[in-house]
Coordinates of C-alpha atoms in Angstrom, one line a residue:
M330 CA 0.0 0.1 -0.1
S331 CA 1.5 3.4 -1.0
K332 CA 2.1 5.9 1.8
E333 CA -0.3 8.8 1.8
T334 CA 0.8 12.3 3.1
R335 CA -1.0 15.5 3.4
T336 CA 0.4 19.0 3.9
Y337 CA -1.5 21.8 5.8
K338 CA -0.6 25.5 5.8
T339 CA -0.3 27.5 9.1
G340 CA -3.7 28.0 10.5
E341 CA -5.3 25.4 8.5
F342 CA -7.7 22.9 10.2
I343 CA -6.7 19.3 9.8
Y344 CA -10.0 18.3 11.4
Q345 CA -12.6 20.0 13.6
E346 CA -14.5 18.8 16.7
G347 CA -17.5 16.8 15.6
D348 CA -15.9 15.5 12.3
A349 CA -16.0 11.8 11.4
S350 CA -12.9 9.9 12.6
D351 CA -11.8 7.9 9.6
C352 CA -8.0 8.0 10.1
A353 CA -5.1 8.8 12.4
Y354 CA -2.0 10.7 11.5
I355 CA 1.7 10.8 12.3
I356 CA 3.4 14.2 12.1
E357 CA 6.3 14.1 9.7
A358 CA 7.1 17.8 9.9
G359 CA 5.8 20.8 11.6
R360 CA 3.6 21.5 14.8
V361 CA -0.1 20.9 15.4
E362 CA -2.1 22.5 18.2
L363 CA -5.3 20.8 19.8
L364 CA -8.3 23.0 20.5
K365 CA -11.2 21.9 22.6
N366 CA -14.7 23.5 23.1
G367 CA -15.4 24.3 26.7
P368 CA -17.5 26.7 28.9
S369 CA -15.1 29.5 27.7
G370 CA -15.1 28.7 24.0
P371 CA -12.5 26.9 22.0
A372 CA -9.3 26.7 24.0
R373 CA -5.8 25.4 23.2
I374 CA -5.4 22.3 25.2
G375 CA -2.0 21.1 24.0
G376 CA 0.3 20.8 20.9
L377 CA 2.1 18.0 19.0
S378 CA 5.2 17.9 17.0
K379 CA 7.2 15.8 14.7
G380 CA 6.9 11.9 15.3
E381 CA 3.8 12.2 17.5
L382 CA 0.5 10.6 16.9
L383 CA -2.7 12.5 16.1
G384 CA -6.5 11.7 15.9
E385 CA -6.2 8.2 17.3
M386 CA -9.0 8.5 19.9
G387 CA -11.9 8.7 17.3
V388 CA -10.4 6.0 15.3
L389 CA -10.4 3.6 18.3
D390 CA -13.9 4.3 19.5
Q391 CA -15.4 5.1 16.1
G392 CA -16.9 8.3 17.5
P393 CA -16.5 11.8 16.1
R394 CA -13.5 13.9 16.7
N395 CA -13.5 15.2 20.2
T396 CA -11.0 17.9 19.6
S397 CA -10.1 20.2 16.7
A398 CA -6.5 20.1 15.3
R399 CA -5.0 23.0 13.4
A400 CA -1.5 23.3 11.8
E401 CA 0.5 25.6 14.0
T402 CA 3.2 25.7 11.3
T403 CA 3.4 24.3 7.8
T404 CA 2.8 20.7 8.7
K405 CA 3.3 17.3 6.8
L406 CA 1.1 14.3 8.0
E407 CA 1.2 10.7 7.1
V408 CA -2.3 9.4 6.9
I409 CA -3.1 6.0 8.6
P410 CA -6.6 4.6 7.7
R411 CA -8.5 3.1 10.7
A412 CA -8.1 -0.5 9.5
D413 CA -4.3 -0.2 9.1
F414 CA -4.1 1.7 12.5
L415 CA -5.9 -1.2 14.3
K416 CA -3.5 -3.8 12.7
M417 CA -0.6 -1.8 13.8
I418 CA -1.6 -1.9 17.5
E419 CA -2.3 -5.5 17.3
K420 CA 1.1 -6.3 16.2
D421 CA 2.9 -3.8 18.6
P422 CA 2.3 -4.2 22.3
Q423 CA 4.3 -1.0 23.0
A424 CA 2.0 1.0 20.8
A425 CA -1.0 -0.4 22.7
L426 CA 0.6 0.6 26.0
K427 CA 1.3 4.1 24.9
I428 CA -2.2 4.7 23.6
M429 CA -3.6 3.3 26.8
T430 CA -1.3 5.7 28.8
R431 CA -2.2 8.6 26.6
M432 CA -5.9 8.0 27.1
A433 CA -5.6 7.5 30.9
K434 CA -3.8 10.9 31.2
R435 CA -6.5 12.7 29.1
L436 CA -9.3 11.1 31.2
R437 CA -7.5 12.0 34.5
D438 CA -6.9 15.7 33.2
S439 CA -10.6 15.9 32.3
D440 CA -11.7 14.5 35.6
E441 CA -9.7 17.1 37.5
K442 CA -11.0 19.9 35.5
L443 CA -14.6 18.7 36.0
A444 CA -14.0 18.2 39.7
S445 CA -12.6 21.8 40.1
T446 CA -15.3 23.5 38.1
P447 CA -18.4 24.5 40.0
A448 CA -21.8 24.1 38.3
Q449 CA -22.8 27.8 38.5
P450 CA -25.0 29.8 36.1
P451 CA -23.0 32.2 34.1
K452 CA -23.4 35.9 34.2
A453 CA -25.7 37.2 31.2
P454 CA -24.4 37.5 28.6
V455 CA -21.6 34.8 28.8
T456 CA -18.5 35.5 26.6
S457 CA -17.4 32.5 24.6
S458 CA -13.7 32.9 25.6
T459 CA -14.0 33.7 29.1
P460 CA -11.6 31.4 31.0
P461 CA -13.2 28.7 33.1
T462 CA -13.6 29.5 36.8
P463 CA -12.5 26.3 38.9
S464 CA -13.5 26.2 42.5
P465 CA -11.1 27.2 45.3
L466 CA -9.4 24.3 47.1
K467 CA -11.6 22.7 49.7
A468 CA -10.7 22.3 53.3
G469 CA -9.0 19.0 53.6
G470 CA -8.1 18.7 50.0
Q471 CA -4.7 19.6 48.4
A472 CA -2.4 21.8 50.3
A473 CA -1.8 25.3 49.2
L474 CA 1.4 26.1 47.3
P475 CA 4.3 27.0 49.5
A476 CA 5.2 30.8 49.6
P477 CA 8.4 31.8 47.8
P478 CA 11.2 30.7 50.0
A479 CA 14.2 32.9 51.1
A480 CA 17.5 32.6 49.2
G481 CA 19.7 29.8 50.3
G482 CA 19.1 27.2 53.0
A483 CA 17.3 23.9 52.8
L484 CA 13.6 23.5 51.5
V485 CA 10.8 21.7 53.1
P486 CA 10.8 18.1 51.9
F487 CA 7.7 16.7 50.2
M488 CA 6.0 13.2 50.6
P489 CA 7.1 10.5 48.3
I490 CA 5.0 9.8 45.4
D491 CA 3.1 6.7 44.4
P492 CA 5.5 4.8 42.1
Q493 CA 2.8 3.5 39.7
P494 CA 3.1 5.7 36.6
V495 CA -0.5 5.4 35.2
P496 CA -3.6 4.8 37.0
M497 CA -5.0 2.1 34.6
H498 CA -8.3 1.6 36.6
H499 CA -9.7 4.7 35.2
L500 CA -9.4 3.6 31.6
N501 CA -12.9 1.9 31.2
A502 CA -14.6 5.2 31.0
S503 CA -12.4 6.3 28.0
F504 CA -14.2 4.1 25.6
Q505 CA -17.7 3.8 24.3
R506 CA -17.2 0.1 23.7
Q507 CA -15.6 -2.1 26.5
G508 CA -14.4 -4.7 23.9
L509 CA -12.0 -2.2 22.5
L510 CA -10.3 -1.9 25.9
D511 CA -10.2 -5.6 26.3
R512 CA -8.5 -5.7 22.9
L513 CA -5.9 -3.3 23.7
V514 CA -5.1 -5.0 27.1
D515 CA -4.8 -8.3 25.4
V516 CA -2.5 -6.9 22.9
F517 CA -0.3 -5.5 25.6
R518 CA -0.3 -8.6 27.7
G519 CA 0.1 -11.2 25.1
G520 CA 1.1 -9.6 21.9
R521 CA 4.1 -10.3 19.8
T522 CA 7.2 -8.3 20.5
A523 CA 7.5 -5.6 18.0
A524 CA 9.9 -2.8 17.1
R525 CA 9.8 0.2 19.6
R526 CA 10.0 3.9 18.9
R527 CA 13.4 5.0 18.0
P528 CA 15.4 5.7 21.2
R529 CA 16.7 9.3 21.5
T530 CA 20.5 9.7 21.3
V531 CA 22.4 11.5 24.1
A532 CA 25.9 12.3 23.2
I533 CA 28.5 13.4 25.7
T534 CA 31.5 15.6 25.0
S535 CA 34.6 15.5 27.1
L536 CA 34.2 17.3 30.5
S537 CA 37.9 18.2 31.1
L538 CA 40.9 19.2 28.9
D539 CA 43.0 16.7 30.9
A540 CA 42.1 13.1 30.0
E541 CA 43.3 11.8 33.4
Y542 CA 40.6 14.0 35.2
D543 CA 37.8 13.6 32.5
Q544 CA 34.6 12.5 34.1
R545 CA 32.9 11.5 30.9
P546 CA 33.5 7.9 31.4
Y547 CA 31.7 7.9 34.6
L548 CA 28.9 10.0 33.3
L549 CA 28.5 7.5 30.4
E550 CA 28.3 4.7 33.0
T551 CA 25.7 6.5 35.0
L552 CA 23.4 7.1 32.0
A553 CA 24.0 3.7 30.6
N554 CA 21.0 1.2 30.0
L555 CA 18.2 3.9 30.4
D556 CA 15.1 2.9 28.7
G557 CA 14.4 4.9 25.5
L558 CA 17.9 6.4 25.4
V559 CA 21.0 5.6 23.7
T560 CA 24.1 7.2 25.4
R561 CA 27.5 7.5 23.7
A562 CA 30.6 9.7 23.6
T563 CA 30.8 12.2 20.8
T564 CA 32.8 11.3 17.8
N565 CA 34.0 15.0 17.6
D566 CA 34.6 17.7 20.3
F567 CA 35.1 21.3 20.6
P568 CA 38.0 23.0 19.0
A569 CA 41.1 22.8 21.2
P570 CA 41.8 26.1 23.1
P571 CA 45.0 28.2 22.7
E572 CA 48.1 26.6 24.2
G573 CA 48.4 27.3 27.8
I574 CA 44.7 27.5 28.5
A575 CA 43.8 24.8 31.1
V576 CA 39.8 25.0 31.1
R577 CA 37.3 25.3 28.4
D578 CA 35.8 28.7 27.7
L579 CA 32.1 27.8 28.3
R580 CA 30.8 31.0 26.8
Q581 CA 32.6 30.3 23.5
A582 CA 31.6 26.7 23.7
R583 CA 27.8 27.6 24.1
L584 CA 28.1 29.2 20.6
Q585 CA 29.6 26.0 19.3
A586 CA 27.3 23.5 20.9
R587 CA 24.4 23.7 18.3
P588 CA 26.6 22.9 15.3
L589 CA 28.3 20.2 17.3
Q590 CA 24.9 18.7 18.2
A591 CA 23.7 18.7 14.6
A592 CA 27.0 17.1 13.5
E593 CA 26.6 14.3 16.1
K594 CA 22.9 13.9 15.1
A595 CA 22.2 13.8 18.7
D596 CA 18.8 14.7 20.4
V597 CA 20.7 15.7 23.5
L598 CA 24.2 17.0 23.8
V599 CA 25.7 17.0 27.2
W600 CA 28.7 19.2 27.3
G601 CA 30.7 21.5 29.7
G602 CA 33.8 21.4 31.7
E603 CA 35.5 21.9 35.0
D604 CA 36.7 25.0 36.6
A605 CA 40.4 25.9 37.1
E606 CA 40.6 24.1 40.4
G607 CA 38.6 21.0 39.4
R608 CA 36.2 21.8 42.2
V609 CA 33.1 21.6 40.1
I610 CA 31.9 20.5 36.6
S611 CA 29.4 22.8 34.7
M612 CA 27.2 20.5 32.6
Y613 CA 24.8 21.8 29.9
F614 CA 22.0 19.7 28.6
S615 CA 21.3 21.0 25.2
N616 CA 18.2 19.6 23.4
K617 CA 15.9 20.6 20.4
T618 CA 13.4 22.6 22.4
L619 CA 12.2 25.6 20.3
P620 CA 13.3 29.0 22.0
D621 CA 9.7 30.4 22.1
T622 CA 8.3 27.2 23.7
D623 CA 5.1 28.2 25.6
E624 CA 3.9 25.1 27.3
P625 CA 4.3 24.3 30.9
G626 CA 6.9 21.7 31.8
F627 CA 9.2 22.7 28.8
F628 CA 12.9 21.8 29.1
P629 CA 15.1 24.8 28.3
Q630 CA 17.4 24.7 25.3
D631 CA 20.7 24.7 27.4
A632 CA 19.9 23.9 30.8
L633 CA 22.9 24.1 33.2
L634 CA 23.7 21.7 36.1
V635 CA 26.8 22.3 38.3
V636 CA 28.0 19.2 40.2
P637 CA 31.2 18.5 42.3
G638 CA 34.2 17.7 40.4
D639 CA 34.2 14.2 42.0
F640 CA 30.6 13.6 41.8
D641 CA 29.3 10.2 42.7
E642 CA 26.3 7.9 42.5
T643 CA 24.4 10.2 45.0
W644 CA 24.0 12.5 41.8
G645 CA 22.9 9.4 39.7
A646 CA 19.1 10.1 39.9
L647 CA 19.4 13.8 39.1
L648 CA 21.6 13.1 36.2
R649 CA 19.5 10.3 34.7
G650 CA 16.3 12.4 35.2
A651 CA 18.0 15.4 33.3
A652 CA 18.9 13.3 30.4
M653 CA 15.4 11.9 30.2
A654 CA 13.7 15.3 30.6
A655 CA 16.0 16.9 28.1
A656 CA 15.4 14.1 25.5
A657 CA 11.6 14.5 26.0
G658 CA 11.8 18.3 25.8
K659 CA 8.2 18.6 27.3
P660 CA 5.8 16.5 29.4
S661 CA 5.6 13.0 27.8
T662 CA 4.6 9.6 29.0
D663 CA 7.4 8.0 26.9
Y664 CA 9.6 7.8 30.1
P665 CA 7.5 6.3 33.0
L666 CA 10.7 6.1 35.1
L667 CA 10.8 9.9 35.3
P668 CA 8.6 10.4 38.3
I669 CA 10.6 7.8 40.3
L670 CA 13.9 9.5 39.4
A671 CA 12.3 12.9 40.4
E672 CA 11.5 11.3 43.8
Q673 CA 15.0 9.9 44.3
A674 CA 16.6 13.2 43.2
A675 CA 14.6 15.3 45.6
A676 CA 16.9 15.0 48.7
I677 CA 19.9 16.5 46.9
A678 CA 17.9 19.2 45.2
L679 CA 16.0 20.3 48.3
Q680 CA 19.3 20.5 50.2
P681 CA 22.3 20.8 47.8
P682 CA 25.7 20.1 49.4
S683 CA 27.1 23.1 51.1
S684 CA 30.4 22.8 49.1
L685 CA 28.5 24.3 46.2
T686 CA 28.2 28.1 46.2
P687 CA 24.6 29.6 46.2
A688 CA 24.7 30.2 42.4
E689 CA 25.8 26.5 42.0
Q690 CA 23.1 25.3 44.2
A691 CA 20.6 27.3 42.2
T692 CA 21.4 25.2 39.1
V693 CA 20.8 21.9 41.0
R694 CA 17.3 23.2 42.1
A695 CA 16.5 24.5 38.7
M696 CA 17.3 21.2 37.0
F697 CA 15.3 19.3 39.5
G698 CA 12.4 21.6 38.8
H699 CA 12.6 20.8 35.1
I700 CA 12.5 17.1 35.9
A701 CA 9.7 17.3 38.5
A702 CA 7.6 19.6 36.3
Q703 CA 7.8 17.3 33.3
A704 CA 7.0 14.2 35.5
G705 CA 4.3 15.9 37.4
L706 CA 2.4 17.2 34.3
A707 CA 2.9 14.0 32.3
F708 CA 1.7 11.6 35.1
G709 CA -0.6 13.8 37.0
R710 CA 1.6 14.2 40.1
T711 CA 0.4 17.5 41.6
Q712 CA 3.0 17.0 44.4
L713 CA 5.7 17.0 41.9
I714 CA 4.4 20.2 40.2
D715 CA 4.4 21.9 43.6
A716 CA 8.0 20.6 44.3
A717 CA 9.1 22.2 41.0
I718 CA 7.6 25.5 41.7
Q719 CA 9.2 25.4 45.1
C720 CA 12.6 24.7 43.7
Y721 CA 12.2 27.3 40.9
Q722 CA 11.3 30.1 43.5
A723 CA 14.3 29.1 45.6
A724 CA 16.8 29.0 42.6
L725 CA 16.0 32.4 41.1
P726 CA 17.3 34.7 43.9
D727 CA 20.6 33.0 43.8
M728 CA 21.0 33.0 40.0
P729 CA 23.9 35.4 38.8
H730 CA 22.2 38.5 37.1
E731 CA 24.6 38.2 34.2
T732 CA 23.0 34.8 33.2
T733 CA 20.1 36.7 31.5
E734 CA 18.9 34.1 29.3
D735 CA 18.8 31.5 32.1
R736 CA 16.8 33.8 34.4
V737 CA 14.4 34.5 31.6
S738 CA 13.9 30.8 30.9
L739 CA 13.5 29.9 34.6
N740 CA 11.0 32.8 35.3
K741 CA 9.0 31.7 32.2
A742 CA 8.9 28.1 33.3
L743 CA 7.9 29.2 36.9
G744 CA 5.1 31.4 35.4
L745 CA 3.6 28.6 33.3
L746 CA 3.6 26.2 36.2
L747 CA 2.0 28.7 38.5
L748 CA -0.7 29.5 35.9
E749 CA -1.1 25.7 35.4
R750 CA -2.0 25.4 39.2
A751 CA -4.1 28.6 39.2
E752 CA -6.3 27.1 36.6
K753 CA -7.2 24.3 38.9
T754 CA -7.4 26.4 42.1
N755 CA -8.7 29.8 40.9
D756 CA -6.4 31.4 43.6
E757 CA -5.9 35.0 43.1
G758 CA -2.5 34.9 45.0
I759 CA -1.1 32.2 42.6
L760 CA -2.3 34.2 39.6
R761 CA -0.4 37.3 41.0
R762 CA 2.8 35.2 41.4
A763 CA 2.4 33.9 37.8
A764 CA 2.2 37.5 36.6
D765 CA 5.3 38.4 38.7
A766 CA 7.3 35.6 37.0
F767 CA 6.2 36.6 33.5
T768 CA 6.9 40.2 34.2
N769 CA 10.4 39.2 35.5
A770 CA 11.0 37.1 32.3
L771 CA 10.1 40.0 30.1
S772 CA 12.5 42.3 31.9
G773 CA 15.3 40.3 30.5
M774 CA 14.1 40.1 27.0
Q775 CA 14.5 42.5 24.1
R776 CA 11.8 42.6 21.5
N777 CA 14.2 42.6 18.5
H778 CA 16.0 39.6 19.8
D779 CA 12.9 37.2 19.6
P780 CA 9.7 39.1 18.6
R781 CA 7.5 35.9 18.8
A782 CA 8.7 34.8 22.4
W783 CA 8.5 38.4 23.5
G784 CA 4.9 38.8 22.1
N785 CA 3.8 35.4 23.6
L786 CA 4.9 36.6 27.0
H787 CA 2.8 39.7 26.7
V788 CA -0.2 37.5 25.5
R789 CA 0.3 35.3 28.6
L790 CA 0.4 38.4 30.9
G791 CA -2.7 39.8 29.3
A792 CA -4.5 36.4 30.0
V793 CA -3.3 36.3 33.6
Q794 CA -4.3 39.9 34.3
F795 CA -7.8 39.2 32.8
R796 CA -8.1 36.3 34.9
I797 CA -7.2 38.3 38.0
D798 CA -9.9 40.7 37.3
M799 CA -12.5 37.9 36.9
V800 CA -11.5 36.5 40.2
S801 CA -11.1 39.9 42.2
G802 CA -13.0 42.6 40.1
D803 CA -9.7 44.5 40.0
E804 CA -10.2 46.9 37.2
Q805 CA -6.4 47.9 37.2
A806 CA -5.8 44.2 36.2
L807 CA -8.2 44.8 33.3
R808 CA -6.3 47.9 32.0
E809 CA -3.0 46.0 32.4
A810 CA -4.4 43.0 30.4
L811 CA -5.4 45.4 27.6
S812 CA -2.1 47.0 27.6
H813 CA -0.3 43.7 27.3
Y814 CA -2.6 42.5 24.5
Q815 CA -2.0 45.8 22.5
T816 CA 1.7 45.4 23.0
A817 CA 1.6 41.8 21.7
L818 CA 0.0 43.0 18.4
T819 CA 3.2 44.7 17.5
A820 CA 4.9 41.2 17.6
F821 CA 2.2 39.6 15.4
P822 CA 1.4 42.0 12.4
R823 CA -1.7 40.9 10.6
F824 CA 0.1 40.4 7.3
E825 CA 3.0 38.2 9.0
S826 CA 0.9 36.3 11.5
P827 CA -2.7 36.5 10.7
W828 CA -3.9 33.7 13.0
R829 CA -2.1 34.9 16.1
W830 CA -3.2 38.4 15.3
A831 CA -6.8 37.3 15.3
D832 CA -6.4 35.4 18.5
V833 CA -5.0 38.5 20.1
M834 CA -7.7 40.7 18.7
T835 CA -10.4 38.4 20.0
A836 CA -8.8 38.6 23.4
I837 CA -8.7 42.4 23.2
G838 CA -12.5 42.3 22.3
Q839 CA -13.3 40.2 25.4
V840 CA -11.3 42.6 27.6
L841 CA -13.0 45.7 26.1
Q842 CA -16.3 44.1 26.6
V843 CA -15.9 43.5 30.3
Y844 CA -14.1 46.8 30.9
G845 CA -16.9 48.8 29.0
D846 CA -19.6 46.9 31.1
H847 CA -17.7 47.9 34.3
L848 CA -17.6 51.5 33.4
K849 CA -20.9 51.5 31.6
N850 CA -19.1 53.1 28.7
T851 CA -20.8 52.5 25.4
D852 CA -17.8 53.8 23.3
I853 CA -15.7 50.9 24.8
L854 CA -18.4 48.4 24.2
Q855 CA -18.6 49.6 20.4
K856 CA -15.0 49.3 20.2
A857 CA -15.2 45.6 21.4
V858 CA -17.7 44.9 18.7
D859 CA -15.5 46.6 16.1
V860 CA -12.5 44.6 17.3
C861 CA -14.4 41.3 17.1
Q862 CA -15.5 42.2 13.5
S863 CA -11.8 42.7 12.5
A864 CA -10.9 39.4 14.0
L865 CA -13.7 37.7 12.0
E866 CA -12.0 38.8 8.8
I867 CA -9.4 36.0 9.5
R868 CA -11.5 33.8 11.6
S869 CA -14.1 33.4 8.9
A870 CA -16.8 30.7 9.0
E871 CA -15.1 29.0 6.0
A872 CA -11.7 29.1 7.2
S873 CA -12.2 28.2 11.0
P874 CA -16.0 27.6 11.8
L875 CA -15.5 27.1 15.5
L876 CA -13.3 30.0 16.0
Y877 CA -15.7 32.0 13.9
A878 CA -18.5 30.9 16.3
A879 CA -16.6 31.9 19.4
T880 CA -15.8 35.4 18.1
R881 CA -19.3 35.8 16.8
N882 CA -20.6 34.8 20.2
N883 CA -18.3 37.5 21.8
M884 CA -19.6 40.1 19.5
G885 CA -23.2 39.2 20.4
S886 CA -22.3 39.6 24.1
A887 CA -20.9 43.0 23.5
L888 CA -24.0 44.0 21.5
F889 CA -26.2 42.7 24.3
L890 CA -24.4 44.9 26.8
L891 CA -24.7 47.9 24.4
A892 CA -28.5 47.3 24.2
R893 CA -28.7 47.1 28.1
H894 CA -26.7 50.4 28.6
T895 CA -28.3 52.4 25.8
G896 CA -31.9 50.9 25.6
D897 CA -31.7 50.7 21.8
P898 CA -33.4 47.5 20.6
E899 CA -31.5 47.4 17.4
Y900 CA -28.4 46.3 19.3
M901 CA -30.5 43.5 20.8
R902 CA -31.5 42.5 17.4
L903 CA -28.0 42.5 16.1
A904 CA -27.0 40.5 19.3
A905 CA -29.6 37.9 18.6
L906 CA -28.3 37.7 15.0
S907 CA -24.7 37.2 16.2
F908 CA -25.9 34.3 18.5
R909 CA -28.0 32.7 15.7
D910 CA -25.0 32.7 13.4
A911 CA -22.8 31.1 16.1
L912 CA -25.3 28.5 16.9
A913 CA -25.9 27.6 13.4
V914 CA -22.2 26.9 12.8
H915 CA -22.3 24.4 15.9
R916 CA -25.5 22.8 14.6
S917 CA -23.9 22.4 11.0
T918 CA -20.7 20.9 12.4
G919 CA -22.5 18.8 14.9
S920 CA -20.1 19.8 17.5
G921 CA -22.5 20.7 20.3
G922 CA -21.1 20.7 23.8
P923 CA -21.0 23.3 26.4
L924 CA -20.1 26.3 24.2
A925 CA -23.2 25.5 22.0
R926 CA -25.3 25.4 25.1
T927 CA -24.0 28.6 26.2
I928 CA -24.6 30.3 22.9
L929 CA -28.2 28.9 23.1
K930 CA -28.7 30.4 26.5
N931 CA -27.3 33.7 25.2
L932 CA -29.8 33.6 22.2
D933 CA -32.7 32.9 24.6
R934 CA -31.7 35.9 26.9
A935 CA -31.5 38.1 23.8
E936 CA -34.9 37.1 22.3
T937 CA -36.5 37.2 25.8
A938 CA -35.2 40.8 26.1
L939 CA -36.5 41.7 22.5
N940 CA -39.8 40.2 23.5
R941 CA -39.9 42.5 26.6
I942 CA -38.8 45.5 24.7
E943 CA -41.2 45.1 21.8
N944 CA -43.9 43.6 23.9
R945 CA -44.3 40.7 21.5
R946 CA -42.9 37.2 21.4
V947 CA -40.1 36.6 18.9
A948 CA -40.5 33.2 17.3
Q949 CA -37.9 30.9 18.3
P950 CA -36.1 29.2 15.2
V951 CA -37.0 25.6 14.7
W952 CA -33.4 24.6 15.0
A953 CA -33.0 26.1 18.5
G954 CA -35.5 23.9 20.1
G955 CA -34.5 20.7 22.0
D956 CA -31.3 19.7 23.8
L957 CA -28.0 19.9 21.7
P958 CA -26.0 16.7 21.5
E959 CA -23.1 16.4 24.0
T960 CA -19.5 16.1 22.9
S961 CA -17.4 13.4 24.4
Q962 CA -14.7 14.4 26.9
D963 CA -11.0 13.6 26.7

């Protein structure tokens, strides 16, 4: 059978929520973002990159697509028809296990979101992209996050984690047909041995210019036989320094590391060198993470770990975890050993040896944070996520100010983790700490150096400040959110990044809508309508129906508020028209779900208001009657 590939342009949908599931895909090149309808409208729930599987859920249960997939860059996909996909997992037990693991994680994440979201009626009218409002932590539930620690000293230890990597007992609810689960389990338990996914390569350079004191052989031994990794010495090395120089110039080596990694065809390059006294060795774990990575749990491009020159097995778990986390690049269930390594490495990370300086101890804590964050997010270990936050907070005060890139990366990683926790707790304090972390990251960035990363941080700050207002009613936070979004637009010109521009414009429209309602300012509300209209020039019904529906619903909400504050029934008629258009898209795509029900409620409010204004009943459209079909949850 000939191999079928498809190519999608940036912003083009591969499939949309509610579409028929007739095939799965493997990403051969590019990146794909996953979108999910929720109470707040279509929201980005994750991203996939080269080598990852896409669309397998609907293929397995023969149900409609339960998410939308959109090309984040120009993307090339290999198409796997359903029959071929089922044959593949029957022949490959490892594939069956990974699919089960992935579905278990999705179900657990969905359960946590549902458990933390109160069933409260929304304010009228409800905007389609308002962030969900999880309930605060209950007494006797999870402990609150620790406050930022003072610089230096030991940190509070955390309880050991359950070593079981995946709670398989939740899997039954992931399938519409129990027989499919049995089939996957049988494949895993008794299937034939098959080729596994290509192991990732970790190449290690020499760590000393003096072969007698080079610790590379011991590091190779420490990292040997790790599942999913192939560890080897580099065939090449950095250029020799001028005669008489006893130690490697790490600043110069940092410029040479990327070309060497490419030449070695390594997924991870471990490089570095000892100081002049041989007291410590600085190790950099360079991987293929993109510099503008904007997902919680990402592993920095060049993460530093400083260890004693005579490091021994007490450092083994931290070193192994660092290699695995660098190879993964982001949270992944490919390495079920990672949570165990994080637990084993916790002791040395929470209280590094006093022989290291505070700045050197900061690298130990930061590296543990990267490992714990990945493991916690991939396997649903909240305690590890909190431990990562704790170590990030402790590391930052001790990092030298001249290490600007490292401080930016660590502040960004901290902010993303805090925001991840805040989405589950709805805690204003955690939101403000996330805002502080993102602000600190921005303070070390220059727009011209990396406009996209700089702009994305402003978008993050805008979203955090908007959420702070939703929690606390702080109008100053709304003004700050608007300022950050407007600044972000300068990094995403419409002609260069039309889809990102439209995303930011939609967010601006949402902020203006809430701000105008707070101030009872009809000019601001009209501006919210105009901004949504501009976004719809990109988010058209033809190009992206569900995003069109979300923005159209936001426009309807702004028009509803204009009608309420002006008393002009024409605004209410336009609001009802917006809601009808948005609902019609959901009906035509069969997506249904919470957003469709929200739009239907908004339409009902608008038509009820019209009836009251005009003293007559407005006929409800035939298609608006009855309950809409529910979408399946991840």
